[in-house]
Amino acid sequence: MTASNAGRGWWRHLYVQVLIGILLGALLGWASPEWGSAMKPVADGFIRAIKMIIAPVIFLTLVSGIAHMSALGELGRVALRAFGYFIAVSTLALIVGLIVANTVQPGAGLNIDPATLDGGAVADYVGKAEHASLTDFVLHIIPTTPLSALTEGSILQVLFVAVLTGIAIALVGEPAEPVVDLLDRLGIIVFRLVAIIMKAAPLGAAAAIAFTVGHYGLGVLANLVELVATVYATSILFVLVVLGAIARLAGFSILKLIAYLKSELLLVLGTSSSEAALPPLIGRLEAAGCEPGVVGLVVPLGYSFNLDGTNIYLTLAALFIAQATGVDLSLGQQLALLGVAIISSKGAAGVTGAGFITLAATLAVVPDVPVAGMALILGVDRFMSECRALINFVGNAVATIVIARWEGALDRDLLQSALNGETEAED
């Protein structure tokens, strides 16, 4: 810790403020559910402010990073390595969830008659899942206009336009250097704007957790505590064992990385959205020695294709519903579920509700499992969404550092210095 940090009041650190906000918000939601539920507009306002800045951050970071690459071949190599990593680790997360669900069997013994379930409660999610075809997903990546990619809120559309723009600038060469300089300067301004918005993070987290506790209540956890506990325990195991082993092979500690990103993780916990911490994550990883070009490509891609937490949830929730309704799935049917989940989880955004929609799409492949069974976990899905978002966030941070190291785009000394707390990080 630097001298300036040592003399800094503990209450001024963002992670402390966010933690206090979460605690006060939970207390408000518990003591006065009506007031807690009324905090939703405040939480939504903060998340909207964060989403407002995501597109400019990704665009400027990625275009500038590609423009500074020594060869365009680097871009293709980074993307291929990223997708290879995402597929391997995401599939592993699904397998871990499958193994745990069959071992613990959290839904066994409930013996619920599917005919008694309220399918109307999840009809909206099922409807959205039916429109989430692979063709629609691919076509949606192409925006109506280059500018609409920056206004419609789709990360993949921003990526598409940013990559094309960066390639065009790199091909133009020297005449485009003033543009690159302008983009670099705009990037400084945009990240300062991120810092300003993040000042409201404690209030946003407090409002979000107050709404969750006030609207849903802690009582709904009682009936499904085993499922919620299984999801959290499996996710923690995955982070410490699987991601921990990957991090160790890459030369860093997963626990130190978690400590380094504590402010962002608390923000994700409070808002149930990993997107809320996307802009500061980019800044943190660059400060930890990862080159901007790699960070700008891998982090946004990871938010759509590297959803470890969502994958764990998918298999656990799907098998919980099958077990609770007395459906005995064969190994072939479980593998079919896994295969569909590998595809359906891609493109699920890191926001509340996306995991539930993806679950509906996954269950559709096995007619024996009643989709109406999703009503069983609807009440506690909000409490599991925090876990999904946290694991997705950590998984993307690990992926970026690992791929940066593969590319020789990582300053290892700077990384260790940051993870050891030897360099001052902006809160």
Short mmCIF file of C-alpha atoms in Angstrom, two decimals:
data_model
loop_
_atom_site.label_atom_id
_atom_site.label_comp_id
_atom_site.label_asym_id
_atom_site.label_seq_id
_atom_site.Cartn_x
_atom_site.Cartn_y
_atom_site.Cartn_z
CA MET A 1 0.00 0.00 0.00
CA THR A 2 1.33 3.42 -0.87
CA ALA A 3 1.80 6.22 1.61
CA SER A 4 -1.07 8.15 0.10
CA ASN A 5 -3.35 5.15 0.54
CA ALA A 6 -2.20 4.60 4.09
CA GLY A 7 -3.17 8.11 5.05
CA ARG A 8 -6.46 7.92 3.28
CA GLY A 9 -9.59 7.51 5.38
CA TRP A 10 -10.94 3.97 5.17
CA TRP A 11 -14.42 5.33 4.56
CA ARG A 12 -13.28 6.96 1.31
CA HIS A 13 -12.57 3.67 -0.44
CA LEU A 14 -15.26 2.73 -2.94
CA TYR A 15 -15.46 -0.89 -1.80
CA VAL A 16 -16.14 0.24 1.78
CA GLN A 17 -18.84 2.66 0.62
CA VAL A 18 -20.48 0.02 -1.58
CA LEU A 19 -20.39 -2.56 1.23
CA ILE A 20 -22.02 -0.07 3.63
CA GLY A 21 -24.60 0.70 0.93
CA ILE A 22 -25.41 -3.01 0.50
CA LEU A 23 -25.83 -3.50 4.24
CA LEU A 24 -28.01 -0.41 4.67
CA GLY A 25 -30.07 -1.36 1.60
CA ALA A 26 -30.66 -4.89 2.88
CA LEU A 27 -31.66 -3.48 6.28
CA LEU A 28 -34.11 -1.07 4.65
CA GLY A 29 -35.66 -3.80 2.51
CA TRP A 30 -36.06 -6.07 5.55
CA ALA A 31 -37.36 -3.41 7.95
CA SER A 32 -39.67 -1.72 5.44
CA PRO A 33 -40.43 -3.82 2.35
CA GLU A 34 -42.61 -1.03 0.98
CA TRP A 35 -39.78 1.52 1.08
CA GLY A 36 -37.32 -1.08 -0.18
CA SER A 37 -39.47 -1.86 -3.21
CA ALA A 38 -39.80 1.86 -3.89
CA MET A 39 -36.02 2.11 -4.37
CA LYS A 40 -36.17 0.34 -7.75
CA PRO A 41 -36.10 3.56 -9.85
CA VAL A 42 -32.90 4.64 -8.10
CA ALA A 43 -31.24 1.29 -8.83
CA ASP A 44 -32.47 1.32 -12.42
CA GLY A 45 -31.19 4.87 -12.85
CA PHE A 46 -27.67 3.94 -11.77
CA ILE A 47 -27.54 0.85 -14.02
CA ARG A 48 -28.83 2.92 -16.95
CA ALA A 49 -26.08 5.47 -16.33
CA ILE A 50 -23.48 2.68 -16.39
CA LYS A 51 -24.96 1.16 -19.55
CA MET A 52 -24.89 4.60 -21.15
CA ILE A 53 -21.12 4.66 -20.96
CA ILE A 54 -20.40 0.98 -21.83
CA ALA A 55 -20.60 1.43 -25.61
CA PRO A 56 -18.18 4.42 -25.76
CA VAL A 57 -15.74 2.66 -23.43
CA ILE A 58 -15.67 -0.54 -25.51
CA PHE A 59 -15.55 1.33 -28.82
CA LEU A 60 -12.71 3.67 -27.90
CA THR A 61 -10.67 1.00 -26.06
CA LEU A 62 -10.94 -1.54 -28.86
CA VAL A 63 -10.47 0.82 -31.84
CA SER A 64 -7.45 2.42 -30.20
CA GLY A 65 -6.02 -0.99 -29.25
CA ILE A 66 -6.38 -2.39 -32.77
CA ALA A 67 -4.93 0.77 -34.30
CA HIS A 68 -1.85 0.40 -32.09
CA MET A 69 -1.33 -3.29 -32.93
CA SER A 70 1.82 -3.96 -34.91
CA ALA A 71 -0.01 -6.37 -37.25
CA LEU A 72 -3.65 -7.16 -37.94
CA GLY A 73 -2.83 -10.84 -37.58
CA GLU A 74 -2.67 -10.21 -33.82
CA LEU A 75 -6.38 -9.39 -33.81
CA GLY A 76 -7.41 -12.70 -35.35
CA ARG A 77 -5.04 -14.64 -33.11
CA VAL A 78 -6.39 -12.97 -29.94
CA ALA A 79 -9.99 -13.61 -31.00
CA LEU A 80 -9.32 -17.29 -31.81
CA ARG A 81 -7.53 -17.86 -28.52
CA ALA A 82 -10.32 -16.09 -26.65
CA PHE A 83 -13.04 -18.23 -28.24
CA GLY A 84 -11.03 -21.40 -27.64
CA TYR A 85 -10.64 -20.50 -23.98
CA PHE A 86 -14.30 -19.50 -23.62
CA ILE A 87 -15.60 -22.75 -25.09
CA ALA A 88 -13.29 -24.91 -22.99
CA VAL A 89 -13.93 -23.22 -19.64
CA SER A 90 -17.66 -22.67 -20.21
CA THR A 91 -18.11 -26.35 -21.08
CA LEU A 92 -16.18 -27.28 -17.95
CA ALA A 93 -18.55 -25.10 -15.88
CA LEU A 94 -21.54 -26.94 -17.36
CA ILE A 95 -19.97 -30.32 -16.59
CA VAL A 96 -19.23 -29.27 -12.99
CA GLY A 97 -22.87 -28.21 -12.58
CA LEU A 98 -24.06 -31.51 -14.05
CA ILE A 99 -21.87 -33.56 -11.70
CA VAL A 100 -22.92 -31.61 -8.60
CA ALA A 101 -26.64 -31.75 -9.51
CA ASN A 102 -26.49 -35.54 -9.87
CA THR A 103 -24.50 -35.91 -6.65
CA VAL A 104 -26.40 -33.54 -4.35
CA GLN A 105 -29.81 -33.89 -6.05
CA PRO A 106 -31.31 -30.72 -4.49
CA GLY A 107 -34.76 -31.33 -6.03
CA ALA A 108 -35.10 -34.99 -5.05
CA GLY A 109 -38.04 -35.84 -2.80
CA LEU A 110 -40.18 -32.77 -3.56
CA ASN A 111 -42.56 -34.89 -5.71
CA ILE A 112 -44.32 -31.92 -7.30
CA ASP A 113 -47.13 -32.59 -9.78
CA PRO A 114 -46.38 -30.55 -12.96
CA ALA A 115 -50.14 -30.04 -13.45
CA THR A 116 -50.24 -27.91 -10.28
CA LEU A 117 -47.62 -25.47 -11.53
CA ASP A 118 -48.51 -22.00 -12.78
CA GLY A 119 -47.07 -21.88 -16.30
CA GLY A 120 -48.36 -18.34 -16.76
CA ALA A 121 -45.82 -17.05 -14.24
CA VAL A 122 -42.95 -17.88 -16.61
CA ALA A 123 -44.76 -17.40 -19.92
CA ASP A 124 -42.94 -14.13 -20.64
CA TYR A 125 -39.53 -15.78 -20.23
CA VAL A 126 -40.55 -18.72 -22.40
CA GLY A 127 -41.80 -16.35 -25.10
CA LYS A 128 -38.49 -14.49 -25.15
CA ALA A 129 -36.59 -17.78 -25.30
CA GLU A 130 -38.58 -18.89 -28.36
CA HIS A 131 -37.38 -15.82 -30.23
CA ALA A 132 -33.75 -16.34 -29.25
CA SER A 133 -32.73 -18.48 -32.21
CA LEU A 134 -29.14 -18.78 -33.41
CA THR A 135 -30.01 -17.02 -36.69
CA ASP A 136 -31.58 -14.07 -34.89
CA PHE A 137 -28.58 -13.89 -32.60
CA VAL A 138 -26.09 -13.72 -35.48
CA LEU A 139 -28.12 -11.21 -37.51
CA HIS A 140 -28.56 -9.01 -34.44
CA ILE A 141 -24.77 -8.55 -34.30
CA ILE A 142 -24.99 -6.36 -37.44
CA PRO A 143 -26.41 -2.93 -36.51
CA THR A 144 -28.71 -0.82 -38.68
CA THR A 145 -26.04 1.90 -38.93
CA PRO A 146 -22.56 2.33 -37.42
CA LEU A 147 -23.91 4.94 -35.03
CA SER A 148 -26.89 2.84 -33.95
CA ALA A 149 -24.45 0.31 -32.50
CA LEU A 150 -23.48 2.97 -29.97
CA THR A 151 -27.07 3.78 -29.08
CA GLU A 152 -28.94 0.46 -29.01
CA GLY A 153 -27.02 -1.04 -26.09
CA SER A 154 -25.80 -4.29 -27.73
CA ILE A 155 -22.24 -5.16 -26.76
CA LEU A 156 -21.76 -7.41 -29.77
CA GLN A 157 -22.89 -4.68 -32.15
CA VAL A 158 -20.38 -2.28 -30.61
CA LEU A 159 -17.70 -4.94 -30.97
CA PHE A 160 -18.59 -5.50 -34.62
CA VAL A 161 -18.36 -1.80 -35.53
CA ALA A 162 -15.27 -1.22 -33.37
CA VAL A 163 -13.33 -4.09 -34.95
CA LEU A 164 -14.18 -2.94 -38.48
CA THR A 165 -13.27 0.66 -37.61
CA GLY A 166 -9.99 -0.37 -36.00
CA ILE A 167 -9.04 -2.50 -38.99
CA ALA A 168 -9.88 0.35 -41.38
CA ILE A 169 -7.74 2.79 -39.40
CA ALA A 170 -4.84 0.31 -39.29
CA LEU A 171 -5.05 -0.22 -43.05
CA VAL A 172 -5.09 3.53 -43.75
CA GLY A 173 -1.88 3.90 -41.76
CA GLU A 174 -0.09 7.23 -41.34
CA PRO A 175 -2.91 9.51 -42.64
CA ALA A 176 -5.14 8.17 -39.83
CA GLU A 177 -2.68 8.97 -37.02
CA PRO A 178 -4.52 12.19 -36.03
CA VAL A 179 -7.69 10.13 -35.65
CA VAL A 180 -5.91 7.63 -33.41
CA ASP A 181 -4.59 10.49 -31.28
CA LEU A 182 -8.12 11.90 -31.02
CA LEU A 183 -9.50 8.52 -29.98
CA ASP A 184 -6.81 8.19 -27.29
CA ARG A 185 -7.72 11.62 -25.92
CA LEU A 186 -11.44 10.85 -26.02
CA GLY A 187 -10.69 7.66 -24.10
CA ILE A 188 -9.17 9.69 -21.26
CA ILE A 189 -12.32 11.82 -21.07
CA VAL A 190 -14.67 8.82 -21.17
CA PHE A 191 -12.84 7.02 -18.37
CA ARG A 192 -13.01 10.20 -16.29
CA LEU A 193 -16.77 10.12 -16.92
CA VAL A 194 -16.81 6.53 -15.68
CA ALA A 195 -15.09 7.66 -12.48
CA ILE A 196 -17.75 10.35 -11.99
CA ILE A 197 -20.62 7.89 -12.47
CA MET A 198 -18.98 5.41 -10.10
CA LYS A 199 -19.30 7.96 -7.30
CA ALA A 200 -22.97 6.99 -7.23
CA ALA A 201 -22.17 3.25 -6.94
CA PRO A 202 -22.88 3.02 -3.17
CA LEU A 203 -26.34 4.55 -3.68
CA GLY A 204 -27.05 2.34 -6.70
CA ALA A 205 -26.03 -0.83 -4.84
CA ALA A 206 -28.03 0.16 -1.76
CA ALA A 207 -31.15 0.81 -3.83
CA ALA A 208 -30.81 -2.45 -5.79
CA ILE A 209 -30.40 -4.66 -2.74
CA ALA A 210 -33.19 -2.81 -0.90
CA PHE A 211 -35.55 -3.54 -3.80
CA THR A 212 -34.52 -7.21 -3.95
CA VAL A 213 -35.06 -7.82 -0.24
CA GLY A 214 -38.15 -5.61 -0.02
CA HIS A 215 -39.90 -6.95 -3.12
CA TYR A 216 -39.02 -10.63 -2.97
CA GLY A 217 -38.47 -11.03 0.76
CA LEU A 218 -36.04 -13.38 2.44
CA GLY A 219 -38.86 -15.81 3.24
CA VAL A 220 -38.87 -17.27 -0.27
CA LEU A 221 -35.41 -18.66 0.40
CA ALA A 222 -36.69 -21.05 3.07
CA ASN A 223 -38.36 -23.50 0.69
CA LEU A 224 -35.53 -23.63 -1.82
CA VAL A 225 -32.55 -23.05 0.43
CA GLU A 226 -30.86 -26.28 -0.72
CA LEU A 227 -30.91 -25.22 -4.37
CA VAL A 228 -29.62 -21.71 -3.61
CA ALA A 229 -26.93 -23.11 -1.29
CA THR A 230 -25.90 -25.67 -3.93
CA VAL A 231 -25.58 -22.98 -6.63
CA TYR A 232 -23.43 -20.78 -4.37
CA ALA A 233 -21.28 -23.66 -3.09
CA THR A 234 -20.69 -25.01 -6.60
CA SER A 235 -19.81 -21.55 -7.89
CA ILE A 236 -17.33 -20.95 -5.07
CA LEU A 237 -15.80 -24.38 -5.70
CA PHE A 238 -15.48 -23.58 -9.41
CA VAL A 239 -13.74 -20.27 -8.72
CA LEU A 240 -11.30 -21.64 -6.15
CA VAL A 241 -10.50 -24.95 -7.84
CA VAL A 242 -10.97 -24.51 -11.60
CA LEU A 243 -10.29 -20.80 -12.06
CA GLY A 244 -7.76 -20.98 -9.24
CA ALA A 245 -5.80 -23.68 -11.10
CA ILE A 246 -5.97 -21.71 -14.36
CA ALA A 247 -4.74 -18.59 -12.57
CA ARG A 248 -1.90 -20.48 -10.91
CA LEU A 249 -0.77 -21.88 -14.26
CA ALA A 250 -0.80 -18.31 -15.60
CA GLY A 251 1.35 -17.14 -12.71
CA PHE A 252 -1.04 -15.28 -10.41
CA SER A 253 -3.30 -15.92 -7.42
CA ILE A 254 -7.07 -16.05 -7.85
CA LEU A 255 -7.54 -14.84 -4.26
CA LYS A 256 -5.31 -11.81 -4.84
CA LEU A 257 -7.22 -11.03 -8.05
CA ILE A 258 -10.51 -11.17 -6.14
CA ALA A 259 -9.08 -8.84 -3.50
CA TYR A 260 -7.83 -6.48 -6.22
CA LEU A 261 -11.32 -6.34 -7.78
CA LYS A 262 -13.23 -6.10 -4.49
CA SER A 263 -14.89 -2.76 -5.30
CA GLU A 264 -16.22 -4.04 -8.61
CA LEU A 265 -17.31 -7.37 -7.10
CA LEU A 266 -19.31 -5.62 -4.39
CA LEU A 267 -20.94 -3.48 -7.07
CA VAL A 268 -21.90 -6.63 -9.00
CA LEU A 269 -23.24 -8.18 -5.78
CA GLY A 270 -25.38 -5.16 -5.03
CA THR A 271 -26.80 -4.65 -8.52
CA SER A 272 -27.01 -8.31 -9.66
CA SER A 273 -25.42 -7.17 -12.93
CA SER A 274 -21.89 -7.87 -14.11
CA GLU A 275 -22.39 -5.19 -16.77
CA ALA A 276 -22.48 -2.56 -14.02
CA ALA A 277 -18.78 -3.20 -13.41
CA LEU A 278 -17.67 -3.60 -17.05
CA PRO A 279 -16.18 -0.10 -17.56
CA PRO A 280 -14.17 -0.10 -14.31
CA LEU A 281 -13.02 -3.69 -15.01
CA ILE A 282 -11.42 -2.54 -18.26
CA GLY A 283 -9.55 0.19 -16.42
CA ARG A 284 -8.47 -2.18 -13.64
CA LEU A 285 -7.08 -4.79 -16.03
CA GLU A 286 -5.16 -2.18 -18.01
CA ALA A 287 -3.76 -0.84 -14.74
CA ALA A 288 -2.71 -4.41 -13.88
CA GLY A 289 -0.51 -4.69 -16.96
CA CYS A 290 -2.83 -6.04 -19.68
CA GLU A 291 -2.47 -4.26 -23.03
CA PRO A 292 -5.56 -2.18 -23.99
CA GLY A 293 -6.04 -3.98 -27.31
CA VAL A 294 -6.40 -7.37 -25.63
CA VAL A 295 -8.58 -6.00 -22.81
CA GLY A 296 -10.82 -4.15 -25.25
CA LEU A 297 -11.48 -7.32 -27.25
CA VAL A 298 -11.55 -10.08 -24.63
CA VAL A 299 -13.64 -8.40 -21.92
CA PRO A 300 -16.63 -7.48 -24.14
CA LEU A 301 -16.48 -10.87 -25.91
CA GLY A 302 -16.41 -12.57 -22.54
CA TYR A 303 -19.58 -10.80 -21.45
CA SER A 304 -21.44 -12.65 -24.21
CA PHE A 305 -19.48 -15.89 -24.62
CA ASN A 306 -17.75 -16.64 -21.30
CA LEU A 307 -20.55 -16.97 -18.75
CA ASP A 308 -19.24 -19.50 -16.24
CA GLY A 309 -21.74 -18.57 -13.53
CA THR A 310 -24.69 -18.78 -15.90
CA ASN A 311 -23.54 -22.19 -17.14
CA ILE A 312 -23.32 -23.60 -13.60
CA TYR A 313 -26.79 -22.24 -12.87
CA LEU A 314 -28.26 -23.70 -16.08
CA THR A 315 -27.38 -27.31 -15.35
CA LEU A 316 -28.20 -27.11 -11.63
CA ALA A 317 -31.56 -25.41 -12.21
CA ALA A 318 -32.55 -27.70 -15.10
CA LEU A 319 -31.81 -30.87 -13.14
CA PHE A 320 -33.43 -29.44 -10.00
CA ILE A 321 -36.70 -28.97 -11.94
CA ALA A 322 -36.45 -32.50 -13.36
CA GLN A 323 -35.78 -33.99 -9.92
CA ALA A 324 -38.53 -31.94 -8.24
CA THR A 325 -41.15 -33.03 -10.79
CA GLY A 326 -40.07 -36.67 -10.70
CA VAL A 327 -38.56 -36.74 -14.21
CA ASP A 328 -35.72 -39.26 -14.45
CA LEU A 329 -33.37 -38.02 -17.18
CA SER A 330 -31.10 -40.49 -18.90
CA LEU A 331 -27.43 -39.75 -19.43
CA GLY A 332 -28.18 -39.06 -23.10
CA GLN A 333 -30.86 -36.52 -22.21
CA GLN A 334 -28.54 -34.83 -19.72
CA LEU A 335 -25.81 -34.62 -22.34
CA ALA A 336 -28.36 -33.18 -24.78
CA LEU A 337 -29.20 -30.52 -22.19
CA LEU A 338 -25.50 -29.78 -21.79
CA GLY A 339 -25.01 -29.47 -25.54
CA VAL A 340 -27.90 -27.05 -25.93
CA ALA A 341 -26.76 -25.06 -22.90
CA ILE A 342 -23.32 -24.61 -24.50
CA ILE A 343 -25.04 -22.87 -27.42
CA SER A 344 -27.95 -21.12 -25.67
CA SER A 345 -25.73 -19.57 -23.00
CA LYS A 346 -23.71 -17.72 -25.65
CA GLY A 347 -24.99 -14.21 -26.05
CA ALA A 348 -26.84 -14.14 -22.72
CA ALA A 349 -26.06 -10.72 -21.35
CA GLY A 350 -24.76 -10.30 -17.77
CA VAL A 351 -28.00 -8.71 -16.56
CA THR A 352 -30.79 -9.87 -14.29
CA GLY A 353 -33.24 -12.23 -16.01
CA ALA A 354 -31.04 -13.30 -18.92
CA GLY A 355 -30.08 -16.54 -17.18
CA PHE A 356 -33.77 -17.37 -16.65
CA ILE A 357 -34.55 -16.81 -20.34
CA THR A 358 -31.60 -19.01 -21.31
CA LEU A 359 -32.88 -21.70 -18.93
CA ALA A 360 -36.22 -21.71 -20.78
CA ALA A 361 -34.42 -22.15 -24.10
CA THR A 362 -32.33 -25.00 -22.67
CA LEU A 363 -35.30 -26.90 -21.20
CA ALA A 364 -37.09 -26.82 -24.55
CA VAL A 365 -34.74 -29.52 -25.87
CA VAL A 366 -36.05 -32.12 -23.39
CA PRO A 367 -39.88 -32.16 -23.55
CA ASP A 368 -40.00 -34.53 -20.57
CA VAL A 369 -38.99 -31.67 -18.27
CA PRO A 370 -41.97 -29.30 -17.84
CA VAL A 371 -41.00 -25.72 -18.68
CA ALA A 372 -43.69 -24.68 -16.20
CA GLY A 373 -41.33 -26.10 -13.56
CA MET A 374 -39.40 -22.86 -13.85
CA ALA A 375 -42.15 -21.38 -11.67
CA LEU A 376 -40.63 -23.39 -8.80
CA ILE A 377 -37.47 -21.29 -8.81
CA LEU A 378 -38.88 -17.97 -10.03
CA GLY A 379 -39.05 -16.60 -6.50
CA VAL A 380 -35.41 -17.29 -5.69
CA ASP A 381 -33.95 -16.63 -9.14
CA ARG A 382 -33.17 -13.06 -8.15
CA PHE A 383 -31.06 -14.30 -5.23
CA MET A 384 -29.14 -16.62 -7.54
CA SER A 385 -28.60 -13.92 -10.17
CA GLU A 386 -26.04 -12.24 -7.91
CA CYS A 387 -24.05 -15.46 -7.85
CA ARG A 388 -24.22 -15.84 -11.65
CA ALA A 389 -23.06 -12.27 -12.17
CA LEU A 390 -20.18 -12.57 -9.69
CA ILE A 391 -18.80 -15.76 -11.25
CA ASN A 392 -19.22 -14.37 -14.78
CA PHE A 393 -17.26 -11.28 -13.72
CA VAL A 394 -14.39 -13.19 -12.10
CA GLY A 395 -14.26 -15.62 -15.02
CA ASN A 396 -13.85 -12.79 -17.52
CA ALA A 397 -11.13 -11.13 -15.46
CA VAL A 398 -9.18 -14.41 -15.34
CA ALA A 399 -9.71 -15.03 -19.06
CA THR A 400 -8.38 -11.60 -20.00
CA ILE A 401 -5.20 -11.96 -17.96
CA VAL A 402 -4.59 -15.50 -19.25
CA ILE A 403 -5.04 -14.51 -22.90
CA ALA A 404 -2.92 -11.39 -22.42
CA ARG A 405 -0.14 -13.61 -21.11
CA TRP A 406 -0.49 -16.03 -24.06
CA GLU A 407 -0.17 -13.05 -26.38
CA GLY A 408 2.88 -11.62 -24.62
CA ALA A 409 0.69 -8.60 -23.91
CA LEU A 410 0.99 -8.73 -20.13
CA ASP A 411 3.41 -6.80 -17.92
CA ARG A 412 3.87 -9.48 -15.25
CA ASP A 413 5.73 -7.19 -12.86
CA LEU A 414 2.94 -4.63 -13.03
CA LEU A 415 0.35 -7.39 -12.53
CA GLN A 416 2.05 -8.71 -9.40
CA SER A 417 2.52 -5.18 -8.11
CA ALA A 418 -1.19 -4.46 -8.56
CA LEU A 419 -2.33 -7.76 -7.03
CA ASN A 420 0.01 -7.29 -4.06
CA GLY A 421 -1.41 -3.82 -3.43
CA GLU A 422 1.95 -2.14 -4.09
CA THR A 423 0.52 0.31 -6.61
CA GLU A 424 -2.23 2.75 -5.82
CA ALA A 425 -5.47 1.91 -7.57
CA GLU A 426 -8.16 4.49 -8.11
CA ASP A 427 -11.41 3.83 -6.27
#
